[in-house]
Structures are given as C-alpha cells and as structure tokens.
XYZ file of C-alpha atoms in Angstrom:
573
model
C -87.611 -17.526 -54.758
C -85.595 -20.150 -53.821
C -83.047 -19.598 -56.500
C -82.565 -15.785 -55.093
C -82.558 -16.840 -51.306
C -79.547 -18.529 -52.234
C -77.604 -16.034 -53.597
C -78.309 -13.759 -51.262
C -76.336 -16.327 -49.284
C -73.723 -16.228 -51.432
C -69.820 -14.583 -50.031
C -66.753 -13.778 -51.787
C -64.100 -15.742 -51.170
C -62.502 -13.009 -48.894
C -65.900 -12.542 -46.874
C -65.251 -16.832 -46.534
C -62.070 -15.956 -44.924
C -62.912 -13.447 -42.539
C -66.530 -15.675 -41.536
C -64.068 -18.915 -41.089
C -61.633 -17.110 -38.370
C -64.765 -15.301 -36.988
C -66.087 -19.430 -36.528
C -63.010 -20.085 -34.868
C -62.958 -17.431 -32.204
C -59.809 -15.700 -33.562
C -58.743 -13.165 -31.670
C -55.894 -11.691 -33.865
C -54.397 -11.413 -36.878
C -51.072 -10.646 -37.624
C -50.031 -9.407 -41.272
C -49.028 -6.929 -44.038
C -50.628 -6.682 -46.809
C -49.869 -6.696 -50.181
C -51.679 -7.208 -54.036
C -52.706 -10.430 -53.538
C -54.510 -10.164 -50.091
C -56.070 -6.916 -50.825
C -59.869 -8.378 -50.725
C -59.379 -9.807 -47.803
C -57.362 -6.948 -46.203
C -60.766 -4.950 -47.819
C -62.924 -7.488 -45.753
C -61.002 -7.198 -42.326
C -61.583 -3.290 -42.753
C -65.640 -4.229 -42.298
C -65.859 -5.777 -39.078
C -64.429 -5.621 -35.772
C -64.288 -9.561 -34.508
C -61.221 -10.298 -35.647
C -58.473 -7.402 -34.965
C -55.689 -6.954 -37.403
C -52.127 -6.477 -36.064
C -50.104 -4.721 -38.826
C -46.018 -5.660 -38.794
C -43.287 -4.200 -40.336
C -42.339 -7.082 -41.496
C -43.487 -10.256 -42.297
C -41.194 -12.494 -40.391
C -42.308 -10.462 -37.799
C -46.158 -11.341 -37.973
C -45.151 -15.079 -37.741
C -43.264 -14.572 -34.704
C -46.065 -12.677 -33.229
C -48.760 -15.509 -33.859
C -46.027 -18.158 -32.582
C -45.537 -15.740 -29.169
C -49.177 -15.379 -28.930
C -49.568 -19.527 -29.239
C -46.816 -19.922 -26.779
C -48.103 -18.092 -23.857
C -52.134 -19.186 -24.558
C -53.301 -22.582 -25.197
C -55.192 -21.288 -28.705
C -53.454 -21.372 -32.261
C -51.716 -17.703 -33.313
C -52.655 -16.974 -37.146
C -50.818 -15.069 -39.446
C -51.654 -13.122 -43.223
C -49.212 -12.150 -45.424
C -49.368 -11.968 -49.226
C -47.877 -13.734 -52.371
C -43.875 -13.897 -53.575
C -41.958 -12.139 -50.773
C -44.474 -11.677 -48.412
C -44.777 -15.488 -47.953
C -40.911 -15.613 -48.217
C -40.444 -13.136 -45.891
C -42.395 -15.435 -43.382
C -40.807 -18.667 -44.034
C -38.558 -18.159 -41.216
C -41.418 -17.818 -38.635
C -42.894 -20.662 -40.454
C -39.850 -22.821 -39.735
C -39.146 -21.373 -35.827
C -42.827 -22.857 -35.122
C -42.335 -26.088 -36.795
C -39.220 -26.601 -35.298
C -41.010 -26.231 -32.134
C -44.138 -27.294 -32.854
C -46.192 -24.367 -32.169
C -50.013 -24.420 -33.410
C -50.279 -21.965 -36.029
C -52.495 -20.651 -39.441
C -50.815 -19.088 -41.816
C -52.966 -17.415 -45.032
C -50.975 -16.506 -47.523
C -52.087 -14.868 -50.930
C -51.122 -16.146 -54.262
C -51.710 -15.189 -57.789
C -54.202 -15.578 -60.100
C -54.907 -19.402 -60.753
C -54.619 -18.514 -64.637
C -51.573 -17.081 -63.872
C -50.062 -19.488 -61.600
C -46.547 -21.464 -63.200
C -46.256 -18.465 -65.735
C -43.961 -16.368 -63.346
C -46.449 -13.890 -62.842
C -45.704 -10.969 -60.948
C -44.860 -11.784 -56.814
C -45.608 -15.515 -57.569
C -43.449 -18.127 -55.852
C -44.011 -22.029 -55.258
C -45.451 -20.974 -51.588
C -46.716 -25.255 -51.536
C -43.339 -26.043 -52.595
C -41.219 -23.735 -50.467
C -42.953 -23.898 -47.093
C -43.519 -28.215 -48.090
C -40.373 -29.340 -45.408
C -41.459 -26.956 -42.597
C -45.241 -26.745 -42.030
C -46.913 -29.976 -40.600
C -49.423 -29.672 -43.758
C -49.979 -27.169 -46.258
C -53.313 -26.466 -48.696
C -53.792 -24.488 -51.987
C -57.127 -23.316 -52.274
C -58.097 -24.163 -56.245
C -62.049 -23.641 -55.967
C -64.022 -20.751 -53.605
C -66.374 -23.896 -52.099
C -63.475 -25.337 -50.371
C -62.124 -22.175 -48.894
C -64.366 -23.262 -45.508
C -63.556 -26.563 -45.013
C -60.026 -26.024 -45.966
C -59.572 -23.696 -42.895
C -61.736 -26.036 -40.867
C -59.044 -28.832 -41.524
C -56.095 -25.797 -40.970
C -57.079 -25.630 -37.291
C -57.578 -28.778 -36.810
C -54.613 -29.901 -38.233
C -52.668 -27.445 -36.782
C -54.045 -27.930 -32.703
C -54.107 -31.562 -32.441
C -51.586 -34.374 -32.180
C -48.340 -32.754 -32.120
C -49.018 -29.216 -32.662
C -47.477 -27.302 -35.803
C -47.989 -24.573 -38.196
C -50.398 -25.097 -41.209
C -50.284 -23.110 -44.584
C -54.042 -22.161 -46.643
C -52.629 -20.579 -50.214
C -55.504 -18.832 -51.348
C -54.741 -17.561 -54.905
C -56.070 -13.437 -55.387
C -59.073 -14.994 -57.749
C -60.461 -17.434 -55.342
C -60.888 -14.531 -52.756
C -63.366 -12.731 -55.656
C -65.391 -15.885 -56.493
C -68.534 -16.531 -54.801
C -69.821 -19.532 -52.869
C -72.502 -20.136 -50.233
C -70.670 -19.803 -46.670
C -71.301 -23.346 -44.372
C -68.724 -23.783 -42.067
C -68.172 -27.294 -40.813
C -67.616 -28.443 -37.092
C -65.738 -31.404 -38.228
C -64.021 -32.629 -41.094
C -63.275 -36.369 -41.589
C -59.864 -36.578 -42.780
C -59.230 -40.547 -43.143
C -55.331 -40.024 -43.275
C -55.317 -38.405 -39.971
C -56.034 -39.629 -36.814
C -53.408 -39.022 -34.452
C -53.346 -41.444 -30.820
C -54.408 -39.724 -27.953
C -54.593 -42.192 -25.171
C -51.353 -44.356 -24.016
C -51.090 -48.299 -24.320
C -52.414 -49.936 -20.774
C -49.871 -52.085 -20.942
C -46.745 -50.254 -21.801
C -47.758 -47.812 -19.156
C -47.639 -50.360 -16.555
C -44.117 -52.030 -17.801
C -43.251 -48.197 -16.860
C -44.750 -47.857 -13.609
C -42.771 -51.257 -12.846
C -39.407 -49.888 -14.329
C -40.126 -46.673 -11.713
C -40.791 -48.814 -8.968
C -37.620 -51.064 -9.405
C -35.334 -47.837 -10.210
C -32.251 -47.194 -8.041
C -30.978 -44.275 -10.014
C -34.462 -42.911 -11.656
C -34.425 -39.299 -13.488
C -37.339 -37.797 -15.028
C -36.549 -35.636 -18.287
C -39.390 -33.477 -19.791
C -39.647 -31.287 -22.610
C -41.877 -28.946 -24.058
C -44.584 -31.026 -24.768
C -45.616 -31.223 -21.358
C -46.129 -27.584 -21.608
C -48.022 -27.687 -25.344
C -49.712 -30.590 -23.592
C -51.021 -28.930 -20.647
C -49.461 -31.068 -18.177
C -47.886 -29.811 -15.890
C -49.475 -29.847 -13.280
C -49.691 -33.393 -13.721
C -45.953 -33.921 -14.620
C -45.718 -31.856 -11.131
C -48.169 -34.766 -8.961
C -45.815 -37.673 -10.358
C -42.643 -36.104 -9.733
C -43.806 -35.213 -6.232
C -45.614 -38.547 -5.703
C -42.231 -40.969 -6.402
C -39.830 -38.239 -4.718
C -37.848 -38.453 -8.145
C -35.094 -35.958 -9.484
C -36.472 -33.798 -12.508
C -35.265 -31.685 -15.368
C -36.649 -30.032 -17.782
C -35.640 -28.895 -21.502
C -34.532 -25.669 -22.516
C -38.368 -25.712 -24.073
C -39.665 -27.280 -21.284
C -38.524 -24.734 -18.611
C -42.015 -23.955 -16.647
C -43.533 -27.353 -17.241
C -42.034 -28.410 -13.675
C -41.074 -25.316 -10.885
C -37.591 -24.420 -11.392
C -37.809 -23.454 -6.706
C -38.688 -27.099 -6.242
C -35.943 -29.017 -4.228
C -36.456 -32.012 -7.080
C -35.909 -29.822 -9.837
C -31.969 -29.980 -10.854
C -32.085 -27.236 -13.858
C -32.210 -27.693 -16.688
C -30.332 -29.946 -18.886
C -27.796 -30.567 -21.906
C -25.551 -28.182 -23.411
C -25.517 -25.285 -21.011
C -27.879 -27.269 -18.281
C -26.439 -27.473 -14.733
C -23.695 -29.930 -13.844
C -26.118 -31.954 -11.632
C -28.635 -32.322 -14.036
C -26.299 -33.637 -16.793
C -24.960 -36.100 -14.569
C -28.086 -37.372 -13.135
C -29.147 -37.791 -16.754
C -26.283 -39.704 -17.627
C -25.785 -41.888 -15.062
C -29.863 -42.956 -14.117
C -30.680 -46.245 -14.077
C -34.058 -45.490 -14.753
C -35.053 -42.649 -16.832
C -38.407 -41.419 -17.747
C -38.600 -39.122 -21.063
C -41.593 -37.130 -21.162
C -42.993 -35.168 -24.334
C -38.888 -34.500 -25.147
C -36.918 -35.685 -28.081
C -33.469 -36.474 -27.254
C -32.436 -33.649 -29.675
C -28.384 -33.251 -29.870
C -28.242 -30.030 -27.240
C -30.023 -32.227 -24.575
C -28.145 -35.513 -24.528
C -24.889 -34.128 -26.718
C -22.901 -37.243 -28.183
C -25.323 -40.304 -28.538
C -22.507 -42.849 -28.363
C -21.260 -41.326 -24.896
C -25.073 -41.476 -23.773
C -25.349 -44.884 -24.565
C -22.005 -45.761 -22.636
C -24.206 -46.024 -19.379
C -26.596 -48.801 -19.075
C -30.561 -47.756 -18.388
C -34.005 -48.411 -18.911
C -35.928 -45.870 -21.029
C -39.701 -44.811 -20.906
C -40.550 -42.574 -23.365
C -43.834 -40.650 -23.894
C -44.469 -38.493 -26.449
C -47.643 -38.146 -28.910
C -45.727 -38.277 -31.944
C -44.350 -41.937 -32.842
C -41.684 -40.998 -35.185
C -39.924 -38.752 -32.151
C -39.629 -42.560 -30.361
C -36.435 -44.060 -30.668
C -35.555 -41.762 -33.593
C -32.122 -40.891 -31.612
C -31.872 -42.999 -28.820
C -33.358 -46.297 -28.551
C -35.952 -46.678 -25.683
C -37.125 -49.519 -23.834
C -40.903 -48.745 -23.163
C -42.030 -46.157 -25.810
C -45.980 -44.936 -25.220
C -47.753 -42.912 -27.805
C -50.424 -40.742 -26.615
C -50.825 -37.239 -24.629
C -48.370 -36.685 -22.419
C -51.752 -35.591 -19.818
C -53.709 -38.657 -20.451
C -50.534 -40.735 -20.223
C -49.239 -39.079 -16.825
C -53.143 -39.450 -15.512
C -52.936 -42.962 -15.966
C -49.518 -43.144 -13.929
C -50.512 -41.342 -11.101
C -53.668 -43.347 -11.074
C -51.636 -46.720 -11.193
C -49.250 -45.338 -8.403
C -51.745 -44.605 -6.126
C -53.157 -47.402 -6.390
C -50.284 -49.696 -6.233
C -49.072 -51.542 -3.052
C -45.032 -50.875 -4.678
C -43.061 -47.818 -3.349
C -39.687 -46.681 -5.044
C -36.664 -48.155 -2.945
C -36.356 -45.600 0.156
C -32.957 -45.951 0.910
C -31.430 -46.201 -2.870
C -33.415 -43.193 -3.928
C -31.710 -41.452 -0.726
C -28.333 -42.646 -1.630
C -29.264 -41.006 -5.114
C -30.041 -38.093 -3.728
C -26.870 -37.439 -1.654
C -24.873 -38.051 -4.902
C -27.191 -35.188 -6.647
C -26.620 -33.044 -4.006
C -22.745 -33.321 -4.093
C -22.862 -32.835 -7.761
C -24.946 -29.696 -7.039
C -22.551 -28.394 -4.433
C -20.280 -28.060 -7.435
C -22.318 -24.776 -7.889
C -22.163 -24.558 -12.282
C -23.836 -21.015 -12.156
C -21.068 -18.990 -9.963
C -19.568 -15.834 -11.489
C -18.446 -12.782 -10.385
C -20.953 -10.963 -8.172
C -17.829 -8.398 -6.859
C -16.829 -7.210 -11.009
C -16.694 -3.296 -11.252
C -18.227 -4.203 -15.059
C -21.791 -5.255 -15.407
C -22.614 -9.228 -15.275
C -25.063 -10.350 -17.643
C -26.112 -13.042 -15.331
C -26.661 -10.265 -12.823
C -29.331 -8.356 -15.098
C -31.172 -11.771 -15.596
C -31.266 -12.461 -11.623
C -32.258 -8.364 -11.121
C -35.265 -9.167 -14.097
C -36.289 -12.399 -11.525
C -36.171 -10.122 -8.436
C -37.748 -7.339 -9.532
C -40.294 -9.604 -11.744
C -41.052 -11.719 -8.751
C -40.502 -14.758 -11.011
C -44.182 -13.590 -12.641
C -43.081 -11.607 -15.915
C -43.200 -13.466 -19.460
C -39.935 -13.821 -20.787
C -39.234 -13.761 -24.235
C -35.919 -14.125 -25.746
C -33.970 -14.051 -28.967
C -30.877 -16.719 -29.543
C -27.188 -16.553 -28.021
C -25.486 -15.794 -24.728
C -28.484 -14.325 -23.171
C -31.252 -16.401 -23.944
C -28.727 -19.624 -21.942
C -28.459 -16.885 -19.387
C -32.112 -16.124 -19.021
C -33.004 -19.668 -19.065
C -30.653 -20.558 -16.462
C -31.317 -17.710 -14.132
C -34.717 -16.922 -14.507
C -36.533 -19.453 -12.697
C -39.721 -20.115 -14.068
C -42.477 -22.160 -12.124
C -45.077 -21.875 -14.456
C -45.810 -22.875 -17.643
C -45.507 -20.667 -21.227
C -43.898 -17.973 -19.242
C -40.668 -18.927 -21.281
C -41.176 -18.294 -24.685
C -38.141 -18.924 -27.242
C -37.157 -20.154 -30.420
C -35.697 -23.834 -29.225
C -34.982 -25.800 -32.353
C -34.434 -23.197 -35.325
C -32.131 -20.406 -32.687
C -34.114 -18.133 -34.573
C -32.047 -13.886 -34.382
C -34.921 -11.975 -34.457
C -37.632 -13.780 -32.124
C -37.574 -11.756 -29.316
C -39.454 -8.281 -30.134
C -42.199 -9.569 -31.983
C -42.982 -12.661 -30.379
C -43.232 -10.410 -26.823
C -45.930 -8.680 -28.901
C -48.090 -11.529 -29.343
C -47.454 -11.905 -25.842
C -48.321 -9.059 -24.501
C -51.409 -8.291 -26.733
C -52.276 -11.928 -25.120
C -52.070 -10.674 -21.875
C -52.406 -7.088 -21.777
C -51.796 -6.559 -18.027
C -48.919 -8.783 -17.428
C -45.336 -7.901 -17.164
C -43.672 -8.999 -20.425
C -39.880 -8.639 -21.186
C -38.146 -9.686 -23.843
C -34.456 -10.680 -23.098
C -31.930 -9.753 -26.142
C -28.736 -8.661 -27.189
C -27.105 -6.355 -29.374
C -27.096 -8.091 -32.514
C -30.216 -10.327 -32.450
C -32.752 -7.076 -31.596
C -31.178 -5.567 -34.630
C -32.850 -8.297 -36.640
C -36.658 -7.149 -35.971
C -36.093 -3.721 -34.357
C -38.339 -2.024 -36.765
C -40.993 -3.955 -34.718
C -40.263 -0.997 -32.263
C -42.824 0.829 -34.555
C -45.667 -2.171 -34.073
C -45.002 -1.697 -30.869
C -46.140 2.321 -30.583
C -49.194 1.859 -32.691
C -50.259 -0.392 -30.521
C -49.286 0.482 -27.226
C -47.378 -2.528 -25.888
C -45.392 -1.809 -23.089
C -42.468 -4.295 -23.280
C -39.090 -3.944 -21.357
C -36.241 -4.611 -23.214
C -33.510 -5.905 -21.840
C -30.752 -6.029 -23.836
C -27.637 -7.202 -22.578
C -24.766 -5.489 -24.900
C -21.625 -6.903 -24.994
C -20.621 -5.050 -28.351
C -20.174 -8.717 -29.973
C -22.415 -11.730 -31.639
C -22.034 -12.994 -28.052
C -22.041 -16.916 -28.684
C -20.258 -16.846 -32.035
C -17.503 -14.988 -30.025
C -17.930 -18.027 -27.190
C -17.306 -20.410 -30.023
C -14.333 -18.949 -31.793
C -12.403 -18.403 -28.427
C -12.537 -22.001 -27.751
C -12.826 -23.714 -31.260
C -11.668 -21.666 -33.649
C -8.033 -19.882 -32.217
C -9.628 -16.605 -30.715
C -10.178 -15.239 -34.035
C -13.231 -13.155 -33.918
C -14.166 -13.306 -37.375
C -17.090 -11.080 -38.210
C -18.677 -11.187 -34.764
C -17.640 -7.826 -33.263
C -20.574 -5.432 -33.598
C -18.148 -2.576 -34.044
C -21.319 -0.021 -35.759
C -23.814 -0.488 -32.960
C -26.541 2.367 -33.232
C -27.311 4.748 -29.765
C -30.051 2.461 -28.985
C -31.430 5.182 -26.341
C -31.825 7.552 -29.044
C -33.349 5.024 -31.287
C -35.848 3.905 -28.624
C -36.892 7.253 -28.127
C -36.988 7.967 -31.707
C -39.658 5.534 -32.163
C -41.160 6.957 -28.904
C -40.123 5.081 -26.564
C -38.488 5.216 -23.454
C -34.430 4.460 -23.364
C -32.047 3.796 -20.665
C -28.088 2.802 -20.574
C -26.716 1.129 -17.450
C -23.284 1.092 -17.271
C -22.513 0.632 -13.786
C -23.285 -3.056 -11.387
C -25.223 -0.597 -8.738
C -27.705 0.535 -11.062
C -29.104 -2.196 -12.337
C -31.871 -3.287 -10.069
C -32.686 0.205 -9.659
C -33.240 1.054 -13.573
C -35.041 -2.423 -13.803
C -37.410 -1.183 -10.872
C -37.421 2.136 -12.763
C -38.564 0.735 -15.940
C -41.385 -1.560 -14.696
C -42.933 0.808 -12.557
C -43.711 2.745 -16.254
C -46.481 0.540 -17.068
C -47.675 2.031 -20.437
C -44.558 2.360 -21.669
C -41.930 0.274 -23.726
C -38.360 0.926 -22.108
C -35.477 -0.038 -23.731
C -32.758 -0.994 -21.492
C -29.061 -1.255 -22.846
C -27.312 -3.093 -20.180
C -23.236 -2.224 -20.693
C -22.004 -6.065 -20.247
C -18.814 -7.400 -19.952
C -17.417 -8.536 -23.340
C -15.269 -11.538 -21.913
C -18.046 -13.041 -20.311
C -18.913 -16.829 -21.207
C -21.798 -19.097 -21.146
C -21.152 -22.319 -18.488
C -21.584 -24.964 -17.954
C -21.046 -26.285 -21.949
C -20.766 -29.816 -23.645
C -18.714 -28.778 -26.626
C -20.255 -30.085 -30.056
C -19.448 -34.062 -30.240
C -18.941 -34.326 -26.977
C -21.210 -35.974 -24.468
C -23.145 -34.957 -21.621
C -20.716 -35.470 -18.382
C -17.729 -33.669 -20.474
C -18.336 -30.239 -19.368
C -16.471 -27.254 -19.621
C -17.045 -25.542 -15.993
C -15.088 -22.277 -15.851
C-alpha cells in the first residue's frame, strides 16, 4: 500500500516545473515554445496559476520578464527552448545581468543521451550563457528538478540581484520523481552580507559630518534595494546635494531642490561638477562605471574622501579606489546612518555647506538642458516634456537605447522608484516594446509608455502582435529623426560628419503598420500638435497608439563628456 501511495505521488518532470513556479507565486511566464519544452508547454496548458505570455520572439520574452522585475520587487521568469531558442534569448540574458535584474530563465535542452553528439537544436546553453548569468544549472536527474529551482530564485533575488539559468534537458521533463519542494536550500558557497560593518559606517557618518564639499551619488541599487525612501530621509536630514545614475533615476525625486540631475555622460552640468569637485562624496549602491565618472585619471585629479556602499564587494574599489567601503544592503546600511545621525550631537558645517550650495546653484544657472522651444520643426526634448505634462510625472517609462532614451531620462522627471525602466549597462536596441509589456501586464491600470526611435523599435516590433493578443495598451512614442540618432551624434563630432550606415533611408509607414497589427497610429509633424495628440492618445485607454513624432534630424544630445574624457570637460551646445 505504501509502495502505491507513493507513486501516486509521483510527477513528470514537466508537472515538477509547473508545481515549483506554482510554489513560488509566479505570476507569469514569458516564452515560445519549441521541441524541447513541449511537456512542459503540455503542462502549462492544464492549469491556470501560472499564465503563459507567448512572444514573437525570444529575446523578446527576456525583456518582458526583465520589464516585469523592474517595475515590481518579484523576479520576472522566462521559457524558451533548446539551440536557438536559448540563443535567441542570450541578449535579454545579458541586458539583465548587466543590470542586475532578478530573473529565471528555463530553457529546454536535448536529450541527455544525446547531449555533445550535435543533436538536432542542441547548443552549449551552460557554456554560452556561463559569462552573463550570476549562476547557471543543468538539470541531469528528475529528483533535483525542485531544489534546483528552489536555489534559481534564491540565487537570483538575493545579494546583488541577477538572472539565473535551469537547463532542463527534453528527457528529464518525462522522468518521474516524487514532488517536495523545499523552503530553503543550504548552499555553503553562498552567503552573501546583508548588514554593514558598525564601524565603517561610523568612519562615514564622521567623513559626512566633517565635509565642506559633500555629494551624494546613488545608483540603481538603491532602487533594486528598496531604499529609497531611505536614501530620501538622509539626503533630507544632512541638507546634502544628490544625484542619481542613469539607473538610479527614481531612487531620489528628480522636483527636489537637492536633486542636481542626473550625472556622467549626458548628466547636467551641475551635477558633474559637484561630483568632481566634492570633498566628501558618498557612493551609494553605484559602480563608478565609465559613463558616470568618464576618465578615471581626471576623476582622481581632485582630492576626496570616498564612502562607498554597495552589497556586492567586488563592485568596491574595482574602478576607483574608496576610502570607507561598506558591504551590505544599501537599506540596512542607510537605516543605520540615519539612526547614527539622529542621534549624534555633530551637524554638517552650516555655513560651508551654504557656500557649496551657492556654487551649485551658479553652475545650475548655466541651464545644460536649453534648446529651441521657438523651432517650426518638432523638438524631441519637447515630446519628452509633453509625455511628463500630460503623464503628470505618473506613467512608466520604458525606453530603448540612443538619443531618446538621454532625452527621456533627462526630461522626464521621475520621483518614484522603477518608473524608469531601461537597459543601462548592455544599451540594449530592442528593449523598449517588450519590456513595457512586462510592465504593463504588471500593472494593468497604469499609464505605460515606452519611449523609442526609429531604428531601435524596428528591432522587436513584431512584439506589436504580443501586444494585441493580449490587450496591452502602450503608447509609443517614437521620436523619428530618419537616422540611428546617437551613431549620427558620434560621427558628426568624432568621425568627420560621415554618416556611415546610420541614415534609416527605408523606414516603413509606421501608421499603417500600427494599424495593421490593429493598433492605433498617429504622425505629428507639426510643434503645436504635440501635446494635443499625446492627450489624444492617453485618453484611449484600451488601446496601443503608436505615435511617430517627425523630429528634427540635426538635433544633439547635451550636455556630453566625449569618450576619454573626464567629467568637467563637457561639450554644452
């Protein structure tokens, strides 16, 4: 009796699969299927816990999980199958680990008999996806399907977030196995720090105290961190000057008086120049990266004290040397500051910090953002302040890499957190579209719009398709300026004027292709329609519109620290 009782507990390896994400409260699943993920495709089709998104292409489903991880605080999970289904991903794969989004990615694989004898659709997916997943697994034996998931999650959502890879070969997911999922799983090589160093956190509160020249620079892990509300307390409690990231925008109000813009190479004058010439500065969850601080040896040209907090110890000092480094959450960590602050007798230095100030202010009376609000031809940075208006600074912006995602993130002012959703270290064509999906099937009654251009929508456009099955209604807003807008940027000032290969001179009627895929289209050609078609299109609620904003060509991207070059050597006009 016993015997049978147990094998009436027995599961395929595909029911495993399906009973593990049920465990871990997923609420979507984004994925094409192919041979190799057929039984579990089979096993999705029999229950309704877990809803399947279907893509239209895989790259897409990876930037539809990383959207949908963005904008919530749980991990987006992907399923695509074996050979180019799992290549076809690899570049979503690499746009979260770049940013360190929490992810899951199941991926089929061959047979395990067949695996190393170039069997039909079989790639290394271990050995490909190896330098850009925080960990990856191939499954070898149904009874560790469970626990191999278990440790995907967990993996994947703690310490510094990042996407995890479960290769489940086509076998596996026909084997049976009695189905236990574990709560924990002890995994002796992996124990990330959590809670900051006592000490080093009050050599930094002393640092901030003594500071005549402070800055506080924070990136996005304050946002993956959850804290910003707390980043906001400290900021507000010292009366410091704060930037944020290009990944960070949200994690500190971009209307607050003590928020200079953001920073590095197309951040606002003031903010570069507060950042390079601080006595003081305090580097939350950020990573120095080479568009934030530009030329290291210029950086390190000025004298200052660094804290830096960040959870991951090999982001400390990796590019600049700090003074004070603290490993732990960035919320724990700031929690621990604000408690020391208020309970210290020590204020910052009144009259420096308002000498400080005054210099921040002339800086910002330079006024980096001006254009030309009287041109007869259509501003791009006019769309992006029309998208704020009309938005009320609420909508979730997505974007996809060049001209107008530096335009939407300097112009779109975003005071809370994972409203800004972009690909940040991999400038990944292609993000937009899809990752709005994950968005807005995240939040199904909020305004979502996904800033593009010409040539990067073209990369994923067939999403257009996910996006009527599904009903998402999106606004595009695509600002067309008939080129590859930053390659054109680059060549004009680096490389002679010679526009080699970036003029989109074959651009489809994007109206008519909008509408093809049932949609709603508009082209604005003229600077007094814009607001009104932007008020036009979100008043349609249920619908996607497609706007194809008529831009003009010669317009560039400033401020910019040219590549080499450091941080107060901007180009202005």
């Amino acid at each position: 009796m016993d015997r049978i009782a147990a094998n009436v507990m027995e599961l395929s390896g595909a029911e495993i699969v399906i009973r593990c994400l049920q465990e871990e409260q997923v609420e979507f699943v984004f994925g094409y299927p192919g041979g190799a993920v057929l039984y579990i495709y089979d096993e999705i089709c029999k229950q309704d816990k877990v809803k399947h998104i279907l893509v239209r292409h895989e790259q897409a489903a990876v930037h539809a999980a990383d959207g949908y991880a963005r904008s919530t605080t749980r991990p987006g999970v992907a399923l695509v199958t074996s050979g180019p289904g799992v290549t076809n991903a690899v570049t979503g794969i690499a746009t979260a680990y770049m940013d360190s989004i929490p992810m899951v990615i199941i991926s089929g694989q061959v047979p395990t008999h067949a695996i190393g004898q170039d069997a039909f659709q079989e790639v290394d997916t271990v050995g490909i996806t190896r330098p850009c997943v925080k960990h990856n697994f191939l499954v070898k034996d149904v009874r560790d399907i469970a626990s191999t998931i278990r440790k995907a999650f967990q993996i994947a959502t703690t310490g510094r977030p990042g996407p995890v890879l479960v290769d489940i070969p086509k076998d596996i997911t026909v084997d049976k196995a009695v189905f236990s999922y574990p709560q924990n799983v002890p995994m002796r090589s992996y124990s990330p720090v959590t809670r900051g160093h006592s000490g080093q956190i009050k050599k930094a509160m002393q640092l901030l105290m003594e500071a005549k020249r402070p800055m506080i620079y924070s990136g996005g892990g304050v946002i993956l961190g959850e804290a910003a509300a707390d980043l906001a307390r400290l900021v507000r409690a010292l009366g410091f000057p704060c930037t944020n990231t290009l990944m960070g925008l949200g994690g500190y109000p971009a209307t607050d008086r003590q928020f200079v813009g953001m920073l590095g190479m197309h951040g606002t004058y003031e903010a570069n120049m507060a950042m390079q010439h601080c006595d003081v500065l305090l580097a939350v969850g950020a990573r120095f990266d080479d568009r934030v601080i530009g030329n290291p040896k210029h950086f390190h040209e000025e004298e200052r004290k660094i804290i830096h907090i960040d959870i991951d110890p090999s982001s400390i000092s990796k590019r600049v040397k700090v003074d004070v480094p603290i490993v732990g959450n960035v919320k724990d960590v700031l929690a621990d500051m604000l408690a020391q602050a208020s309970s210290s007798q020590e204020q910052p230095d009144a009259t420096a910090l308002a000498a400080w100030w005054k210099q921040i202010d002339e800086w910002r009376g330079r006024d980096c953002l001006k254009y030309d609000r009287a041109s007869a031809i259509i501003k791009p940075q006019s769309v992006v302040e029309a998208l704020y208006k009309v938005t009320e600074g609420n909508a979730y912006v997505t974007s996809d890499v060049g001209q107008h995602q530096m335009w939407a993130a300097q112009f779109y002012k975003f005071d809370q957190p994972r409203r800004w959703i972009n690909s940040g270290g991999l400038g990944t064509m292609g993000f937009g579209l899809p990752s709005a999906m994950g968005v807005q099937l995240a939040h199904r009654d909020a305004q979502v719009a996904c800033v593009t251009g010409e040539a990067s929508i073209q990369m994923c456009i067939q999403e257009l398709s996910t996006c009527t099955q599904y009903q998402l209604p999106i606004k595009v807003v695509m600002l067309n300026n008939r080129y590859m807008g930053m390659v054109r940027q680059w060549q004009e000032f680096f490389h002679g004027n010679r526009h080699a290969e970036s003029y989109m001179d074959a651009l489809p009627d994007f109206v008519r292709l909008a509408e093809s895929y049932g949609h709603v289209g508009m082209r604005i050609e003229k600077p007094a329609d814009v607001e009104g078609a932007m008020r036009e299109a979100f008043a349609m609620k249920n619908r996607l519109v497609f706007m194809d904003f008529i831009t003009d060509q010669t317009e560039n991207v400033f401020p910019m620290v040219p590549g080499g070059k450091g941080l107060s050597e901007m180009i202005l006009v």
